[in-house]
Amino acid sequence: MLFLIKGCTFSACRYYGNIISRAKLLESWCQLFPNLNRKLPSINKLFSTEKNLFVINANVQRYLNNLMNAYQSEDEIKGTISEIFKLHNISLLLDKKIKIIENLKNLSDLISGNEEMKDLAKEEESLYKQQLLEVDEKIINIILQHLGGGYYDNVIMEVVPGVGGQEAMIFVQDLFNMYIGYLDYLGFTYEIMELLECEPNGLRKASLLISDSKAFEKLQYESGVHRVQRVPATEKSGRLHTSTAVVTIIPEPKDVEIQLEEKDLKIEAKKASGPGGQHVNSTNSAIRITHLPTGKVVTCHTDRSQIKNKKLALMKLKSLLYEEQMNEHDSIISEMRKKQMGSKLRNEKIRTYNFNQDRVTDHRISNGTMHNLKDFMRDGVGLEELEDRLNKDMSQKTLLEIIEKTDSQLK
């Protein structure tokens, strides 16, 4: 989420947002106003609330109070962030929040020491509490909506087998088909960059270039180890097998140029293998590019045109180099990358596809189980619903981590 601070133009902030994560920006902004004098009483002192709601988490409430105090402050900081408040409709909500708290404070003063007035004011007090909770939820929702996405035009998705041998490669094929259906359902444009088949069936690797500004938002939580539990068609004894596949999401940022010097590239043309028909397999249309300084190798052989394959391969190489560059400078992204890949073991799974029980379970959230597995992997509707649950839950966790980290740094 981009906030304007003193000395920064909107364009500068937008460019800065292209370089680091939005979560990092929010963390930086949080540090601008942790010590402002509070002009209104603490919410928790006015009334108690249910602890199972995200918005009344003590750290979240402190964050909301700081946000409100910054909004009320007559210091220069108010002017520098007021445009963002208006842009996202937060200022109207903060005005409403301030008014409700004032009403609660007045009501509290009015009924203080008067038992008869306390009974009469209970209904009005409950109404104010509910209104305040609703306003807080709206403010937090606006913030959470800006934590998950990024400034990316394209996303590269890769799916490779983990443990499980042939069954793992069949699972890669299943996941590849599931994601193709999901992308068609979302209406995203995509191109197959690499598709390595194996005999008698399955895929050794699948790579897609997805072109849509919302692709990262919709796919970022697919990264990690996916586990499948089922009885393979070739299993005569009916024994349940467990295999894994690894999904990696690599964003291609806007406005960030990765320069590739011709002297640093080794470009090879060769005959394609796998699907594509006789013409593709008999011409030197496949492209293999080696980036000599880093040793990174990318291939593309999905199109008849050598020129197009070269273009796609260069895009993939740029994304890989960008990711490496970010890993060197941003420990948060580096840790995220490590978590995505893991060691491909069964016990590192983020999600389990259990065909015998006809369910899929995402292990990162409490409401991550969905049934009717065949439809889930076919039509895209179920996967979108699960992604929405993940986005909401993971964004909440991200905000809490940012707030808690900021608190610990200030102690």
CSV table of C-alpha atoms in Angstrom, one decimal:
chain,number,residue,atom,x,y,z
A,1,MET,CA,0.0,0.0,0.0
A,2,LEU,CA,1.5,3.3,-1.1
A,3,PHE,CA,1.4,6.2,1.4
A,4,LEU,CA,2.9,9.6,0.5
A,5,ILE,CA,5.5,10.8,2.9
A,6,LYS,CA,7.3,14.1,3.2
A,7,GLY,CA,9.7,14.7,0.3
A,8,CYS,CA,8.3,12.0,-2.0
A,9,THR,CA,6.2,12.4,-5.1
A,10,PHE,CA,3.5,10.0,-6.0
A,11,SER,CA,5.5,8.8,-9.0
A,12,ALA,CA,8.5,8.2,-6.8
A,13,CYS,CA,6.4,6.1,-4.4
A,14,ARG,CA,5.0,4.1,-7.2
A,15,TYR,CA,8.4,3.4,-8.6
A,16,TYR,CA,9.6,2.4,-5.1
A,17,GLY,CA,6.6,0.1,-4.9
A,18,ASN,CA,7.8,-1.7,-8.0
A,19,ILE,CA,11.1,-2.5,-6.3
A,20,ILE,CA,10.0,-3.8,-2.9
A,21,SER,CA,6.9,-5.5,-1.6
A,22,ARG,CA,3.8,-3.6,-0.5
A,23,ALA,CA,4.1,-5.2,2.9
A,24,LYS,CA,7.5,-3.6,3.3
A,25,LEU,CA,6.1,-0.2,2.3
A,26,LEU,CA,3.3,-0.5,4.9
A,27,GLU,CA,5.9,-1.5,7.5
A,28,SER,CA,7.9,1.6,6.7
A,29,TRP,CA,4.9,3.8,6.9
A,30,CYS,CA,3.8,2.3,10.3
A,31,GLN,CA,7.0,3.6,11.8
A,32,LEU,CA,6.1,7.2,10.9
A,33,PHE,CA,3.6,7.6,13.7
A,34,PRO,CA,3.9,5.1,16.6
A,35,ASN,CA,4.6,7.7,19.2
A,36,LEU,CA,1.9,10.3,18.4
A,37,ASN,CA,-0.1,11.4,21.4
A,38,ARG,CA,-3.5,9.8,21.5
A,39,LYS,CA,-6.2,12.4,21.3
A,40,LEU,CA,-9.0,9.9,21.9
A,41,PRO,CA,-9.4,7.2,24.6
A,42,SER,CA,-8.4,3.6,23.8
A,43,ILE,CA,-11.2,1.6,22.2
A,44,ASN,CA,-10.5,-1.3,24.6
A,45,LYS,CA,-11.0,1.0,27.6
A,46,LEU,CA,-14.4,2.1,26.4
A,47,PHE,CA,-15.8,-1.4,26.0
A,48,SER,CA,-14.8,-5.1,25.7
A,49,THR,CA,-15.3,-7.0,22.5
A,50,GLU,CA,-15.2,-10.6,21.2
A,51,LYS,CA,-11.6,-11.8,20.9
A,52,ASN,CA,-12.2,-14.0,17.9
A,53,LEU,CA,-12.5,-11.1,15.5
A,54,PHE,CA,-9.5,-10.0,13.6
A,55,VAL,CA,-10.3,-6.3,13.8
A,56,ILE,CA,-10.3,-6.2,17.6
A,57,ASN,CA,-6.9,-7.9,17.9
A,58,ALA,CA,-5.0,-5.6,20.3
A,59,ASN,CA,-2.2,-4.9,17.8
A,60,VAL,CA,-4.7,-4.2,15.0
A,61,GLN,CA,-6.6,-1.8,17.3
A,62,ARG,CA,-3.4,0.0,18.2
A,63,TYR,CA,-2.6,0.3,14.5
A,64,LEU,CA,-6.1,1.7,13.9
A,65,ASN,CA,-5.6,4.2,16.7
A,66,ASN,CA,-2.3,5.3,15.3
A,67,LEU,CA,-3.9,5.7,11.9
A,68,MET,CA,-6.7,7.8,13.4
A,69,ASN,CA,-4.2,9.9,15.4
A,70,ALA,CA,-2.1,10.5,12.3
A,71,TYR,CA,-5.3,11.6,10.5
A,72,GLN,CA,-6.2,14.0,13.3
A,73,SER,CA,-2.7,15.3,13.8
A,74,GLU,CA,-2.1,18.9,12.7
A,75,ASP,CA,1.6,18.1,12.0
A,76,GLU,CA,2.7,18.0,8.4
A,77,ILE,CA,2.3,14.3,8.2
A,78,LYS,CA,-1.4,14.8,7.9
A,79,GLY,CA,-1.2,16.7,4.6
A,80,THR,CA,1.3,14.2,3.1
A,81,ILE,CA,-1.0,11.2,3.5
A,82,SER,CA,-4.4,12.9,3.2
A,83,GLU,CA,-4.5,12.3,-0.6
A,84,ILE,CA,-4.2,8.6,-0.1
A,85,PHE,CA,-6.8,8.6,2.6
A,86,LYS,CA,-9.2,10.3,0.2
A,87,LEU,CA,-8.3,8.1,-2.7
A,88,HIS,CA,-9.2,4.9,-0.8
A,89,ASN,CA,-12.2,6.4,1.1
A,90,ILE,CA,-10.4,5.9,4.4
A,91,SER,CA,-10.8,9.6,5.5
A,92,LEU,CA,-14.6,9.3,5.4
A,93,LEU,CA,-14.4,6.2,7.5
A,94,LEU,CA,-12.0,7.8,10.0
A,95,ASP,CA,-14.3,10.8,10.3
A,96,LYS,CA,-17.1,8.4,11.1
A,97,LYS,CA,-14.9,6.4,13.6
A,98,ILE,CA,-13.9,9.6,15.4
A,99,LYS,CA,-17.6,10.7,15.7
A,100,ILE,CA,-18.7,7.3,17.1
A,101,ILE,CA,-15.9,7.2,19.7
A,102,GLU,CA,-16.9,10.7,20.8
A,103,ASN,CA,-20.5,9.6,21.1
A,104,LEU,CA,-19.4,6.6,23.2
A,105,LYS,CA,-17.2,8.8,25.4
A,106,ASN,CA,-20.1,11.3,25.9
A,107,LEU,CA,-22.4,8.4,26.7
A,108,SER,CA,-19.9,7.0,29.2
A,109,ASP,CA,-19.6,10.3,30.9
A,110,LEU,CA,-23.3,10.7,31.0
A,111,ILE,CA,-24.0,7.4,32.7
A,112,SER,CA,-21.0,7.4,35.1
A,113,GLY,CA,-22.3,6.7,38.6
A,114,ASN,CA,-25.9,6.6,37.6
A,115,GLU,CA,-27.2,3.1,37.7
A,116,GLU,CA,-30.6,4.0,36.3
A,117,MET,CA,-29.1,5.8,33.3
A,118,LYS,CA,-26.8,2.8,32.7
A,119,ASP,CA,-29.7,0.5,32.1
A,120,LEU,CA,-31.4,3.0,29.7
A,121,ALA,CA,-28.2,3.6,27.7
A,122,LYS,CA,-27.3,-0.1,27.2
A,123,GLU,CA,-29.1,-0.3,23.9
A,124,GLU,CA,-27.6,2.9,22.5
A,125,GLU,CA,-24.1,1.8,23.7
A,126,SER,CA,-24.5,-1.6,21.9
A,127,LEU,CA,-25.5,0.2,18.7
A,128,TYR,CA,-22.4,2.4,18.8
A,129,LYS,CA,-20.2,-0.6,19.4
A,130,GLN,CA,-21.6,-2.4,16.4
A,131,GLN,CA,-21.1,0.7,14.3
A,132,LEU,CA,-17.5,1.1,15.4
A,133,LEU,CA,-16.8,-2.5,14.6
A,134,GLU,CA,-18.3,-2.2,11.1
A,135,VAL,CA,-16.2,0.9,10.4
A,136,ASP,CA,-13.0,-0.8,11.6
A,137,GLU,CA,-13.7,-3.8,9.4
A,138,LYS,CA,-14.1,-1.5,6.4
A,139,ILE,CA,-10.9,0.3,7.1
A,140,ILE,CA,-9.0,-3.0,7.6
A,141,ASN,CA,-10.5,-4.5,4.4
A,142,ILE,CA,-9.3,-1.5,2.3
A,143,ILE,CA,-5.8,-2.0,3.7
A,144,LEU,CA,-5.8,-5.8,3.2
A,145,GLN,CA,-6.9,-5.4,-0.4
A,146,HIS,CA,-3.6,-3.6,-1.0
A,147,LEU,CA,-1.3,-6.1,0.7
A,148,GLY,CA,-1.7,-9.1,-1.6
A,149,GLY,CA,-1.0,-7.7,-5.0
A,150,GLY,CA,1.9,-6.2,-6.8
A,151,TYR,CA,2.9,-4.2,-9.9
A,152,TYR,CA,3.3,-7.1,-12.3
A,153,ASP,CA,2.4,-7.4,-15.9
A,154,ASN,CA,3.3,-11.1,-16.3
A,155,VAL,CA,3.7,-14.1,-14.1
A,156,ILE,CA,5.6,-17.3,-14.8
A,157,MET,CA,4.2,-20.5,-13.3
A,158,GLU,CA,6.3,-23.7,-13.2
A,159,VAL,CA,5.1,-27.1,-12.1
A,160,VAL,CA,7.6,-29.9,-11.5
A,161,PRO,CA,7.4,-33.4,-9.9
A,162,GLY,CA,8.5,-33.9,-6.3
A,163,VAL,CA,8.7,-37.4,-4.8
A,164,GLY,CA,6.7,-40.3,-6.1
A,165,GLY,CA,8.3,-41.2,-9.4
A,166,GLN,CA,5.8,-41.8,-12.3
A,167,GLU,CA,2.8,-40.9,-10.2
A,168,ALA,CA,4.3,-37.5,-9.3
A,169,MET,CA,4.7,-36.8,-13.0
A,170,ILE,CA,1.1,-37.8,-13.7
A,171,PHE,CA,0.1,-35.4,-10.8
A,172,VAL,CA,2.1,-32.6,-12.6
A,173,GLN,CA,-0.1,-33.2,-15.6
A,174,ASP,CA,-3.2,-33.0,-13.5
A,175,LEU,CA,-2.2,-29.8,-11.9
A,176,PHE,CA,-1.2,-28.3,-15.3
A,177,ASN,CA,-4.7,-29.1,-16.6
A,178,MET,CA,-6.3,-27.7,-13.5
A,179,TYR,CA,-4.4,-24.4,-13.9
A,180,ILE,CA,-5.2,-24.2,-17.6
A,181,GLY,CA,-8.9,-24.5,-16.7
A,182,TYR,CA,-8.5,-21.9,-13.9
A,183,LEU,CA,-6.9,-19.4,-16.2
A,184,ASP,CA,-9.6,-20.0,-18.9
A,185,TYR,CA,-12.2,-19.4,-16.2
A,186,LEU,CA,-10.6,-16.2,-15.1
A,187,GLY,CA,-10.1,-15.0,-18.7
A,188,PHE,CA,-6.3,-14.6,-18.4
A,189,THR,CA,-4.1,-14.7,-21.4
A,190,TYR,CA,-1.3,-17.3,-21.2
A,191,GLU,CA,1.3,-19.1,-23.3
A,192,ILE,CA,2.9,-22.5,-22.8
A,193,MET,CA,6.6,-21.9,-22.4
A,194,GLU,CA,7.8,-25.4,-21.7
A,195,LEU,CA,6.1,-28.8,-21.7
A,196,LEU,CA,8.3,-31.8,-21.1
A,197,GLU,CA,6.3,-35.0,-21.5
A,198,CYS,CA,7.3,-38.4,-20.2
A,199,GLU,CA,6.4,-41.9,-21.2
A,200,PRO,CA,3.9,-43.5,-20.9
A,201,ASN,CA,2.1,-40.4,-19.5
A,202,GLY,CA,2.7,-37.4,-17.3
A,203,LEU,CA,4.9,-34.3,-17.4
A,204,ARG,CA,8.5,-33.8,-16.2
A,205,LYS,CA,7.9,-30.0,-16.3
A,206,ALA,CA,5.3,-27.5,-17.2
A,207,SER,CA,5.9,-23.7,-17.6
A,208,LEU,CA,3.4,-21.0,-18.4
A,209,LEU,CA,3.7,-17.3,-19.1
A,210,ILE,CA,0.5,-15.6,-17.8
A,211,SER,CA,-0.2,-12.0,-18.9
A,212,ASP,CA,-2.6,-10.2,-16.6
A,213,SER,CA,-2.2,-7.5,-14.0
A,214,LYS,CA,-4.2,-9.6,-11.5
A,215,ALA,CA,-2.3,-12.9,-12.2
A,216,PHE,CA,0.0,-12.6,-9.2
A,217,GLU,CA,-2.8,-11.7,-6.9
A,218,LYS,CA,-4.8,-14.8,-8.0
A,219,LEU,CA,-1.9,-17.3,-8.1
A,220,GLN,CA,0.6,-16.2,-5.5
A,221,TYR,CA,-0.6,-18.7,-2.9
A,222,GLU,CA,-0.3,-21.7,-5.3
A,223,SER,CA,3.5,-21.7,-4.6
A,224,GLY,CA,4.7,-24.6,-2.6
A,225,VAL,CA,4.5,-28.4,-2.3
A,226,HIS,CA,1.2,-30.0,-3.4
A,227,ARG,CA,0.5,-33.5,-2.2
A,228,VAL,CA,-1.8,-36.1,-3.9
A,229,GLN,CA,-3.2,-39.2,-2.2
A,230,ARG,CA,-4.8,-41.8,-4.5
A,231,VAL,CA,-4.7,-45.3,-5.8
A,232,PRO,CA,-2.8,-45.2,-9.2
A,233,ALA,CA,-4.5,-46.8,-12.2
A,234,THR,CA,-1.4,-49.1,-12.4
A,235,GLU,CA,-1.7,-50.2,-8.8
A,236,LYS,CA,-3.1,-53.8,-8.9
A,237,SER,CA,-3.2,-54.3,-5.1
A,238,GLY,CA,-5.3,-51.1,-4.5
A,239,ARG,CA,-2.6,-49.6,-2.3
A,240,LEU,CA,-2.8,-45.8,-1.6
A,241,HIS,CA,0.1,-43.8,-3.0
A,242,THR,CA,1.3,-40.4,-1.8
A,243,SER,CA,3.2,-38.2,-4.3
A,244,THR,CA,4.1,-34.5,-4.6
A,245,ALA,CA,4.6,-31.7,-7.1
A,246,VAL,CA,6.1,-28.3,-6.6
A,247,VAL,CA,4.5,-25.1,-8.0
A,248,THR,CA,6.6,-21.9,-8.3
A,249,ILE,CA,5.2,-18.5,-9.1
A,250,ILE,CA,7.7,-16.0,-10.5
A,251,PRO,CA,6.4,-12.4,-11.0
A,252,GLU,CA,7.7,-10.2,-13.8
A,253,PRO,CA,7.6,-6.6,-12.5
A,254,LYS,CA,6.5,-3.5,-14.4
A,255,ASP,CA,8.9,-0.7,-15.0
A,256,VAL,CA,11.9,-2.7,-13.9
A,257,GLU,CA,14.4,-3.3,-16.7
A,258,ILE,CA,16.8,-6.2,-16.5
A,259,GLN,CA,19.6,-5.6,-19.1
A,260,LEU,CA,20.9,-8.7,-20.9
A,261,GLU,CA,24.2,-8.2,-22.7
A,262,GLU,CA,24.6,-10.3,-25.9
A,263,LYS,CA,28.1,-11.3,-24.8
A,264,ASP,CA,26.6,-12.9,-21.6
A,265,LEU,CA,24.2,-15.1,-23.5
A,266,LYS,CA,24.8,-18.5,-25.1
A,267,ILE,CA,21.8,-19.1,-27.5
A,268,GLU,CA,21.4,-22.5,-29.0
A,269,ALA,CA,18.8,-23.6,-31.5
A,270,LYS,CA,17.8,-27.3,-31.6
A,271,LYS,CA,15.1,-29.6,-32.6
A,272,ALA,CA,12.1,-29.6,-30.3
A,273,SER,CA,10.9,-32.7,-28.5
A,274,GLY,CA,7.5,-33.6,-27.2
A,275,PRO,CA,4.1,-32.3,-28.5
A,276,GLY,CA,3.8,-29.9,-31.5
A,277,GLY,CA,3.5,-32.1,-34.5
A,278,GLN,CA,6.0,-33.3,-37.1
A,279,HIS,CA,7.0,-29.8,-38.3
A,280,VAL,CA,7.9,-28.6,-34.8
A,281,ASN,CA,9.9,-31.7,-34.1
A,282,SER,CA,11.8,-31.6,-37.4
A,283,THR,CA,13.0,-28.0,-37.4
A,284,ASN,CA,15.5,-26.1,-35.2
A,285,SER,CA,12.7,-24.1,-33.5
A,286,ALA,CA,13.6,-24.9,-29.9
A,287,ILE,CA,15.7,-22.3,-28.1
A,288,ARG,CA,18.0,-22.9,-25.2
A,289,ILE,CA,19.6,-19.8,-23.6
A,290,THR,CA,22.4,-19.9,-21.0
A,291,HIS,CA,23.2,-16.8,-19.0
A,292,LEU,CA,26.9,-17.2,-18.6
A,293,PRO,CA,27.5,-15.0,-15.6
A,294,THR,CA,25.0,-16.9,-13.4
A,295,GLY,CA,24.8,-20.2,-15.2
A,296,LYS,CA,21.0,-20.0,-15.4
A,297,VAL,CA,19.5,-22.0,-18.3
A,298,VAL,CA,16.1,-21.5,-19.9
A,299,THR,CA,14.5,-23.4,-22.8
A,300,CYS,CA,11.4,-22.8,-24.9
A,301,HIS,CA,10.1,-25.0,-27.7
A,302,THR,CA,6.3,-24.6,-27.7
A,303,ASP,CA,6.0,-22.6,-30.9
A,304,ARG,CA,6.9,-23.3,-34.5
A,305,SER,CA,8.6,-19.9,-34.7
A,306,GLN,CA,12.2,-19.8,-33.4
A,307,ILE,CA,11.8,-16.0,-33.0
A,308,LYS,CA,8.8,-16.4,-30.7
A,309,ASN,CA,10.5,-19.1,-28.7
A,310,LYS,CA,13.5,-16.9,-28.2
A,311,LYS,CA,11.3,-14.0,-27.1
A,312,LEU,CA,9.6,-16.2,-24.5
A,313,ALA,CA,12.9,-17.7,-23.3
A,314,LEU,CA,14.3,-14.2,-22.8
A,315,MET,CA,11.3,-13.1,-20.8
A,316,LYS,CA,11.7,-16.1,-18.6
A,317,LEU,CA,15.4,-15.4,-18.1
A,318,LYS,CA,14.7,-11.8,-17.2
A,319,SER,CA,12.2,-12.9,-14.5
A,320,LEU,CA,14.6,-15.4,-13.0
A,321,LEU,CA,17.4,-12.8,-12.9
A,322,TYR,CA,15.0,-10.2,-11.4
A,323,GLU,CA,14.0,-12.7,-8.7
A,324,GLU,CA,17.7,-13.4,-8.0
A,325,GLN,CA,18.4,-9.7,-7.7
A,326,MET,CA,15.5,-9.2,-5.3
A,327,ASN,CA,16.7,-12.2,-3.2
A,328,GLU,CA,20.0,-10.6,-2.8
A,329,HIS,CA,18.5,-7.3,-1.4
A,330,ASP,CA,15.3,-8.5,0.3
A,331,SER,CA,15.5,-11.2,2.9
A,332,ILE,CA,11.7,-11.4,3.0
A,333,ILE,CA,11.4,-12.3,-0.6
A,334,SER,CA,14.4,-14.7,-0.3
A,335,GLU,CA,12.6,-16.5,2.6
A,336,MET,CA,9.4,-16.7,0.5
A,337,ARG,CA,11.3,-18.3,-2.3
A,338,LYS,CA,12.8,-20.9,0.0
A,339,LYS,CA,9.4,-21.7,1.4
A,340,GLN,CA,8.0,-22.1,-2.1
A,341,MET,CA,10.5,-24.7,-3.2
A,342,GLY,CA,11.2,-26.5,0.1
A,343,SER,CA,12.8,-29.9,-0.4
A,344,LYS,CA,9.7,-31.3,-2.2
A,345,LEU,CA,9.0,-33.7,0.7
A,346,ARG,CA,5.5,-35.0,1.5
A,347,ASN,CA,5.5,-33.5,4.9
A,348,GLU,CA,6.1,-30.0,3.6
A,349,LYS,CA,2.8,-29.8,1.7
A,350,ILE,CA,0.7,-26.7,1.5
A,351,ARG,CA,-2.3,-28.6,0.1
A,352,THR,CA,-3.5,-32.2,-0.1
A,353,TYR,CA,-5.6,-33.6,-2.9
A,354,ASN,CA,-7.2,-36.8,-1.5
A,355,PHE,CA,-9.1,-38.7,-4.3
A,356,ASN,CA,-10.3,-41.5,-2.0
A,357,GLN,CA,-12.1,-39.0,0.3
A,358,ASP,CA,-13.1,-36.7,-2.6
A,359,ARG,CA,-11.6,-33.6,-0.9
A,360,VAL,CA,-8.9,-31.0,-1.2
A,361,THR,CA,-7.4,-29.5,2.0
A,362,ASP,CA,-5.2,-26.4,2.1
A,363,HIS,CA,-3.2,-26.7,5.3
A,364,ARG,CA,-2.5,-23.0,5.8
A,365,ILE,CA,-6.0,-22.0,6.8
A,366,SER,CA,-8.6,-23.4,9.1
A,367,ASN,CA,-11.4,-23.3,6.5
A,368,GLY,CA,-9.2,-24.8,3.7
A,369,THR,CA,-11.2,-28.0,3.0
A,370,MET,CA,-13.4,-28.3,0.0
A,371,HIS,CA,-15.2,-31.4,-1.4
A,372,ASN,CA,-16.1,-32.6,-4.9
A,373,LEU,CA,-12.4,-32.8,-6.0
A,374,LYS,CA,-13.1,-33.5,-9.7
A,375,ASP,CA,-15.1,-30.3,-10.1
A,376,PHE,CA,-12.5,-28.4,-8.1
A,377,MET,CA,-9.7,-29.5,-10.5
A,378,ARG,CA,-11.8,-28.9,-13.6
A,379,ASP,CA,-14.0,-25.7,-13.6
A,380,GLY,CA,-12.0,-23.1,-11.7
A,381,VAL,CA,-14.9,-22.0,-9.5
A,382,GLY,CA,-13.7,-24.0,-6.4
A,383,LEU,CA,-10.1,-22.9,-6.8
A,384,GLU,CA,-11.1,-19.3,-7.0
A,385,GLU,CA,-13.1,-19.7,-3.8
A,386,LEU,CA,-10.2,-21.3,-2.1
A,387,GLU,CA,-7.8,-18.5,-3.3
A,388,ASP,CA,-10.2,-15.9,-1.9
A,389,ARG,CA,-10.1,-17.6,1.5
A,390,LEU,CA,-6.3,-17.7,1.3
A,391,ASN,CA,-6.0,-14.1,0.3
A,392,LYS,CA,-8.1,-12.9,3.2
A,393,ASP,CA,-6.4,-15.1,5.8
A,394,MET,CA,-2.8,-14.6,4.6
A,395,SER,CA,-3.3,-10.8,4.2
A,396,GLN,CA,-4.5,-10.7,7.8
A,397,LYS,CA,-1.5,-12.6,9.0
A,398,THR,CA,0.8,-10.4,6.9
A,399,LEU,CA,-0.7,-7.2,8.5
A,400,LEU,CA,-0.3,-8.7,12.0
A,401,GLU,CA,3.3,-9.7,11.3
A,402,ILE,CA,4.1,-6.2,10.1
A,403,ILE,CA,2.5,-4.6,13.1
A,404,GLU,CA,4.1,-7.0,15.6
A,405,LYS,CA,7.5,-6.6,13.9
A,406,THR,CA,7.2,-2.8,14.1
A,407,ASP,CA,6.3,-3.0,17.8
A,408,SER,CA,9.3,-5.2,18.6
A,409,GLN,CA,11.7,-2.8,16.8
A,410,LEU,CA,10.4,0.1,18.8
A,411,LYS,CA,10.7,-1.5,22.2
